[in-house]
mmCIF file of C-alpha atoms in Angstrom:
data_model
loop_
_atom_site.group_PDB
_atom_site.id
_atom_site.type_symbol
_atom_site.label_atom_id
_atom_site.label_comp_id
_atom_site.label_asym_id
_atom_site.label_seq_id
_atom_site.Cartn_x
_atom_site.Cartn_y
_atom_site.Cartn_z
ATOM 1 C CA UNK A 1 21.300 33.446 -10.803
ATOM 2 C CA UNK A 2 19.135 35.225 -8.305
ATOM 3 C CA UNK A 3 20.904 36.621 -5.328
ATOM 4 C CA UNK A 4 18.593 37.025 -2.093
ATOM 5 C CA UNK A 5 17.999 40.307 -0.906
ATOM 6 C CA UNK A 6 18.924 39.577 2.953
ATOM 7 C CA UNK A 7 20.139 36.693 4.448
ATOM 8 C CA UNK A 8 17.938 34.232 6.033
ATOM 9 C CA UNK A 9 18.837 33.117 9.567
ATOM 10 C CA UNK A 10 19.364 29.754 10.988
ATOM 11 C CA UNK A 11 16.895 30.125 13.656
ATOM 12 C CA UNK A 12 14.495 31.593 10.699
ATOM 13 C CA UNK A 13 15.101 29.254 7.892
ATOM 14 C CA UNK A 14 14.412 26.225 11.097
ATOM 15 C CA UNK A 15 11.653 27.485 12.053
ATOM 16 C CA UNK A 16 9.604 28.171 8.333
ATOM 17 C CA UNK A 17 10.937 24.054 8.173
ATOM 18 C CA UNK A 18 9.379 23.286 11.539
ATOM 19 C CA UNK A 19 6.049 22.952 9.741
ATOM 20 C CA UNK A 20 7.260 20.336 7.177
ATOM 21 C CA UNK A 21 6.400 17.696 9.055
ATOM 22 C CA UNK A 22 3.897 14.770 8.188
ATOM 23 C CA UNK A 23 0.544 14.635 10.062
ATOM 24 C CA UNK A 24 -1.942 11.985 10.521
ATOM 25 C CA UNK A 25 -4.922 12.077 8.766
ATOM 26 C CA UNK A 26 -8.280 12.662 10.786
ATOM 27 C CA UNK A 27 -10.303 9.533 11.952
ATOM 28 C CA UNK A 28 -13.953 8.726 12.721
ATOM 29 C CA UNK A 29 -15.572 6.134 13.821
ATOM 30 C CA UNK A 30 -17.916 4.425 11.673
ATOM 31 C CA UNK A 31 -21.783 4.341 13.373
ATOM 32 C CA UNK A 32 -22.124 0.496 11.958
ATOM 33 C CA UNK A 33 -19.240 -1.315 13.032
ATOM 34 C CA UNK A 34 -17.645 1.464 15.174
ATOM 35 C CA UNK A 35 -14.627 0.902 13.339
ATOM 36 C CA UNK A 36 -11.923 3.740 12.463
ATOM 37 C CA UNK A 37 -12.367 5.141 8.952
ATOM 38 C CA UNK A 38 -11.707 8.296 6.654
ATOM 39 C CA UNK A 39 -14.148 11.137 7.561
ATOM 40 C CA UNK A 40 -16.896 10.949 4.100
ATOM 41 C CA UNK A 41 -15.652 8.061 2.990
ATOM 42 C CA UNK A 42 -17.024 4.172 2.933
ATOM 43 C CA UNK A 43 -15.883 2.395 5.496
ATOM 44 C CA UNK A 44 -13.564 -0.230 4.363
ATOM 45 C CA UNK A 45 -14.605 -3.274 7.269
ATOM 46 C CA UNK A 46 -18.683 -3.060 7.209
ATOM 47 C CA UNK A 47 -18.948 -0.939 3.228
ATOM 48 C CA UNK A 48 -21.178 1.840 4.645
ATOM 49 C CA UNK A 49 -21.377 4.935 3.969
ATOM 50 C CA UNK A 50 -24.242 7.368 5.365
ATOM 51 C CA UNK A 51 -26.405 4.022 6.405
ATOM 52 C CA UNK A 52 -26.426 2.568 3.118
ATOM 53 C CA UNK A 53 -24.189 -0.378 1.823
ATOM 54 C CA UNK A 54 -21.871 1.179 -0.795
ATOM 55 C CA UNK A 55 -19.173 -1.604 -1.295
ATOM 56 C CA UNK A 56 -19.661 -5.509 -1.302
ATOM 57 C CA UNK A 57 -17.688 -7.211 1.352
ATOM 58 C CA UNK A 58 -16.896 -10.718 2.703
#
């Protein structure tokens, strides 16, 4: 087994885990139905994507 060459600190090991947390993904609006959607993706209410309809919907 590998033994570590110094010991890691508490306030060290915390703060490396500090940036483990979850973040929401990034939003845009949608220019037809000025919706929120995925950045380069087809919006899922109108099915746009760059002014042209990309996906059937209701």
């Amino acid at each position: 087994m590998a033994v570590p060459k110094r010991k890691k600190s508490r306030s060290r090991t915390s703060s490396r885990r500090a940036r483990w947390g979850l973040q929401a993904p990034p939003k845009s609006e949608c220019p037809q139905c000025h919706s929120p959607k995925l950045p380069h993706r087809a919006c899922p209410n109108c099915g746009t994507y760059n002014g042209r309809e990309i996906l059937e919907t209701e």
